[in-house]
N, C-alpha and C. Protein backbone atom coordinates (compact mmCIF):
# COMPACT_ATOMS: atom_id res chain seq x y z
N MET A 1 78.82 84.86 2.10
CA MET A 1 79.42 85.48 3.27
C MET A 1 78.32 86.11 4.11
N ASN A 2 78.54 86.14 5.37
CA ASN A 2 77.54 86.72 6.24
C ASN A 2 77.91 88.16 6.59
N ASP A 3 77.03 88.81 7.32
CA ASP A 3 77.21 90.22 7.64
C ASP A 3 78.35 90.45 8.62
N SER A 4 78.69 89.45 9.43
CA SER A 4 79.76 89.65 10.41
C SER A 4 81.10 89.87 9.71
N PHE A 5 81.28 89.28 8.53
CA PHE A 5 82.52 89.51 7.77
C PHE A 5 82.65 90.98 7.40
N PHE A 6 81.56 91.57 6.92
CA PHE A 6 81.60 92.95 6.50
C PHE A 6 81.69 93.91 7.68
N LYS A 7 81.25 93.48 8.84
CA LYS A 7 81.38 94.30 10.04
C LYS A 7 82.82 94.30 10.54
N ARG A 8 83.53 93.19 10.36
CA ARG A 8 84.91 93.10 10.82
C ARG A 8 85.92 93.62 9.81
N LEU A 9 85.53 93.79 8.56
CA LEU A 9 86.45 94.20 7.51
C LEU A 9 87.10 95.56 7.79
N PRO A 10 86.35 96.60 8.18
CA PRO A 10 87.02 97.89 8.48
C PRO A 10 87.99 97.79 9.65
N LEU A 11 87.67 96.98 10.64
CA LEU A 11 88.56 96.81 11.77
C LEU A 11 89.85 96.10 11.36
N ALA A 12 89.73 95.10 10.51
CA ALA A 12 90.92 94.40 10.01
C ALA A 12 91.77 95.32 9.15
N ALA A 13 91.14 96.14 8.33
CA ALA A 13 91.89 97.08 7.50
C ALA A 13 92.62 98.11 8.36
N LEU A 14 91.96 98.59 9.40
CA LEU A 14 92.59 99.54 10.31
C LEU A 14 93.78 98.91 11.04
N ALA A 15 93.63 97.66 11.45
CA ALA A 15 94.73 96.96 12.12
C ALA A 15 95.90 96.78 11.17
N PHE A 16 95.63 96.46 9.91
CA PHE A 16 96.70 96.28 8.94
C PHE A 16 97.45 97.59 8.69
N VAL A 17 96.71 98.68 8.52
CA VAL A 17 97.33 99.98 8.28
C VAL A 17 98.15 100.41 9.50
N THR A 18 97.64 100.18 10.69
CA THR A 18 98.36 100.52 11.91
C THR A 18 99.66 99.72 12.00
N PHE A 19 99.59 98.43 11.69
CA PHE A 19 100.78 97.59 11.68
C PHE A 19 101.79 98.08 10.66
N LEU A 20 101.31 98.46 9.49
CA LEU A 20 102.19 98.94 8.43
C LEU A 20 102.90 100.22 8.86
N PHE A 21 102.17 101.17 9.45
CA PHE A 21 102.79 102.40 9.92
C PHE A 21 103.79 102.14 11.04
N ALA A 22 103.47 101.23 11.94
CA ALA A 22 104.40 100.89 13.01
C ALA A 22 105.66 100.24 12.45
N LEU A 23 105.51 99.43 11.44
CA LEU A 23 106.66 98.77 10.81
C LEU A 23 107.56 99.80 10.13
N ILE A 24 106.96 100.77 9.47
CA ILE A 24 107.74 101.81 8.79
C ILE A 24 108.42 102.74 9.81
N ALA A 25 107.72 103.06 10.88
CA ALA A 25 108.24 103.99 11.88
C ALA A 25 109.42 103.41 12.65
N THR A 26 109.48 102.11 12.79
CA THR A 26 110.55 101.48 13.57
C THR A 26 111.63 100.86 12.69
N SER A 27 111.67 101.23 11.43
CA SER A 27 112.66 100.63 10.54
C SER A 27 114.05 101.20 10.80
N ARG A 28 115.06 100.37 10.60
CA ARG A 28 116.45 100.78 10.75
C ARG A 28 117.12 100.66 9.38
N PRO A 29 118.14 101.44 9.13
CA PRO A 29 118.80 101.35 7.83
C PRO A 29 119.46 99.98 7.64
N ALA A 30 119.32 99.45 6.46
CA ALA A 30 119.93 98.17 6.13
C ALA A 30 121.16 98.44 5.29
N TYR A 31 122.28 97.92 5.71
CA TYR A 31 123.52 98.11 4.98
C TYR A 31 123.78 96.87 4.13
N GLY A 32 123.04 96.80 3.06
CA GLY A 32 123.19 95.66 2.16
C GLY A 32 122.82 96.07 0.76
N TYR A 33 123.13 95.23 -0.17
CA TYR A 33 122.85 95.52 -1.57
C TYR A 33 121.50 94.94 -1.93
N VAL A 34 120.66 95.77 -2.52
CA VAL A 34 119.36 95.31 -3.01
C VAL A 34 119.39 95.45 -4.53
N ASP A 35 119.20 94.34 -5.19
CA ASP A 35 119.22 94.31 -6.64
C ASP A 35 118.04 95.10 -7.20
N PRO A 36 118.21 95.79 -8.31
CA PRO A 36 117.09 96.54 -8.91
C PRO A 36 115.90 95.65 -9.28
N GLY A 37 116.14 94.40 -9.55
CA GLY A 37 115.05 93.49 -9.90
C GLY A 37 114.18 93.10 -8.71
N SER A 38 114.64 93.41 -7.50
CA SER A 38 113.86 93.06 -6.31
C SER A 38 112.55 93.83 -6.25
N GLY A 39 112.58 95.08 -6.67
CA GLY A 39 111.35 95.87 -6.68
C GLY A 39 110.34 95.31 -7.67
N LEU A 40 110.82 94.86 -8.82
CA LEU A 40 109.92 94.25 -9.80
C LEU A 40 109.36 92.93 -9.29
N LEU A 41 110.16 92.20 -8.53
CA LEU A 41 109.66 90.95 -7.95
C LEU A 41 108.54 91.24 -6.95
N ALA A 42 108.71 92.28 -6.14
CA ALA A 42 107.66 92.66 -5.20
C ALA A 42 106.40 93.11 -5.95
N LEU A 43 106.59 93.87 -7.03
CA LEU A 43 105.46 94.32 -7.84
C LEU A 43 104.74 93.14 -8.49
N GLN A 44 105.50 92.17 -8.97
CA GLN A 44 104.91 90.99 -9.58
C GLN A 44 104.13 90.18 -8.55
N THR A 45 104.67 90.06 -7.35
CA THR A 45 103.98 89.34 -6.29
C THR A 45 102.66 90.02 -5.95
N PHE A 46 102.68 91.33 -5.82
CA PHE A 46 101.46 92.08 -5.52
C PHE A 46 100.43 91.91 -6.64
N ALA A 47 100.87 92.01 -7.89
CA ALA A 47 99.95 91.86 -9.01
C ALA A 47 99.37 90.44 -9.06
N SER A 48 100.17 89.44 -8.73
CA SER A 48 99.68 88.06 -8.72
C SER A 48 98.63 87.84 -7.64
N VAL A 49 98.85 88.43 -6.48
CA VAL A 49 97.88 88.31 -5.40
C VAL A 49 96.57 88.99 -5.78
N MET A 50 96.65 90.16 -6.40
CA MET A 50 95.43 90.86 -6.83
C MET A 50 94.69 90.07 -7.91
N ALA A 51 95.43 89.45 -8.83
CA ALA A 51 94.80 88.64 -9.87
C ALA A 51 94.12 87.41 -9.26
N ALA A 52 94.75 86.79 -8.28
CA ALA A 52 94.16 85.62 -7.62
C ALA A 52 92.89 86.02 -6.86
N CYS A 53 92.92 87.16 -6.18
CA CYS A 53 91.73 87.64 -5.47
C CYS A 53 90.60 87.92 -6.46
N GLY A 54 90.94 88.52 -7.58
CA GLY A 54 89.93 88.78 -8.60
C GLY A 54 89.34 87.50 -9.16
N PHE A 55 90.18 86.48 -9.32
CA PHE A 55 89.70 85.20 -9.84
C PHE A 55 88.74 84.54 -8.87
N PHE A 56 89.10 84.52 -7.59
CA PHE A 56 88.26 83.84 -6.61
C PHE A 56 87.01 84.63 -6.25
N LEU A 57 87.04 85.93 -6.44
CA LEU A 57 85.88 86.77 -6.11
C LEU A 57 85.17 87.27 -7.36
N ARG A 58 85.34 86.60 -8.50
CA ARG A 58 84.79 87.09 -9.77
C ARG A 58 83.27 87.16 -9.77
N ARG A 59 82.61 86.24 -9.10
CA ARG A 59 81.14 86.30 -9.07
C ARG A 59 80.66 87.53 -8.33
N ARG A 60 81.29 87.84 -7.22
CA ARG A 60 80.90 89.04 -6.46
C ARG A 60 81.24 90.30 -7.25
N LEU A 61 82.38 90.30 -7.94
CA LEU A 61 82.74 91.46 -8.74
C LEU A 61 81.77 91.66 -9.90
N LYS A 62 81.35 90.56 -10.53
CA LYS A 62 80.38 90.67 -11.62
C LYS A 62 79.06 91.20 -11.12
N SER A 63 78.64 90.76 -9.94
CA SER A 63 77.35 91.21 -9.40
C SER A 63 77.38 92.70 -9.05
N LEU A 64 78.56 93.24 -8.74
CA LEU A 64 78.66 94.67 -8.45
C LEU A 64 78.42 95.51 -9.70
N PHE A 65 78.86 95.01 -10.86
CA PHE A 65 78.79 95.79 -12.09
C PHE A 65 77.63 95.39 -12.98
N ARG A 66 76.86 94.39 -12.60
CA ARG A 66 75.75 93.91 -13.42
C ARG A 66 74.52 94.78 -13.17
N ILE A 67 73.84 95.10 -14.24
CA ILE A 67 72.58 95.85 -14.13
C ILE A 67 71.47 94.83 -13.87
N LYS A 68 70.66 95.11 -12.90
CA LYS A 68 69.58 94.19 -12.58
C LYS A 68 68.57 94.17 -13.72
N SER A 69 68.28 92.98 -14.21
CA SER A 69 67.34 92.86 -15.32
C SER A 69 65.93 92.64 -14.76
N GLN A 70 64.96 92.82 -15.64
CA GLN A 70 63.57 92.62 -15.23
C GLN A 70 63.32 91.15 -15.00
N THR A 71 62.44 90.86 -14.09
CA THR A 71 62.06 89.47 -13.88
C THR A 71 61.08 89.05 -14.96
N ARG A 72 60.80 87.79 -15.03
CA ARG A 72 59.90 87.26 -16.05
C ARG A 72 58.49 87.84 -15.90
N ASP A 73 58.01 88.00 -14.66
CA ASP A 73 56.68 88.55 -14.43
C ASP A 73 56.58 90.00 -14.90
N GLU A 74 57.62 90.78 -14.67
CA GLU A 74 57.60 92.17 -15.10
C GLU A 74 57.57 92.27 -16.62
N LYS A 75 58.27 91.39 -17.32
CA LYS A 75 58.26 91.39 -18.78
C LYS A 75 56.88 91.03 -19.31
N THR A 76 56.21 90.09 -18.64
CA THR A 76 54.87 89.69 -19.06
C THR A 76 53.89 90.85 -18.88
N ILE A 77 54.00 91.56 -17.77
CA ILE A 77 53.10 92.67 -17.49
C ILE A 77 53.31 93.80 -18.49
N THR A 78 54.59 94.11 -18.82
CA THR A 78 54.86 95.21 -19.75
C THR A 78 54.65 94.81 -21.19
N GLY A 79 54.49 93.52 -21.49
CA GLY A 79 54.21 93.07 -22.84
C GLY A 79 55.45 92.86 -23.68
N GLU A 80 56.62 92.75 -23.08
CA GLU A 80 57.84 92.52 -23.84
C GLU A 80 58.06 91.03 -24.03
N ASP A 81 58.51 90.66 -25.22
CA ASP A 81 58.85 89.26 -25.44
C ASP A 81 60.35 89.08 -25.25
N LYS A 82 60.88 87.93 -25.64
CA LYS A 82 62.29 87.63 -25.43
C LYS A 82 63.22 88.54 -26.21
N THR A 83 62.77 89.11 -27.32
CA THR A 83 63.60 89.98 -28.12
C THR A 83 63.61 91.41 -27.59
N GLY A 84 62.76 91.70 -26.65
CA GLY A 84 62.70 93.03 -26.07
C GLY A 84 61.71 93.95 -26.76
N SER A 85 61.04 93.47 -27.83
CA SER A 85 60.06 94.31 -28.51
C SER A 85 58.67 94.06 -27.93
N ARG A 86 57.80 95.00 -28.16
CA ARG A 86 56.44 94.88 -27.64
C ARG A 86 55.59 94.05 -28.59
N ASN A 87 54.68 93.31 -28.03
CA ASN A 87 53.77 92.51 -28.85
C ASN A 87 52.76 93.41 -29.55
N ALA A 88 52.44 93.07 -30.81
CA ALA A 88 51.49 93.88 -31.57
C ALA A 88 50.06 93.59 -31.12
N ALA A 89 49.81 92.41 -30.60
CA ALA A 89 48.44 92.04 -30.24
C ALA A 89 48.09 92.46 -28.85
């Protein structure tokens, strides 16, 4: 992804929140029966969308939580081998 995506992300989030508040502010009472299972269906849909986003963005999520390891040159300079111990010689 390029930097323009990250520059537009706060603007898109602000637009979404503004739309959501406008939708809530202009709501009218609905005179109908809503089954108790409807809320669970909405919760399941939200959880599924979050799981799908996590699946497709797993590499970026892993890179956020990964500790940067030393490069091969740095290990050679410090004298560490593949096991992480120092060479005796």
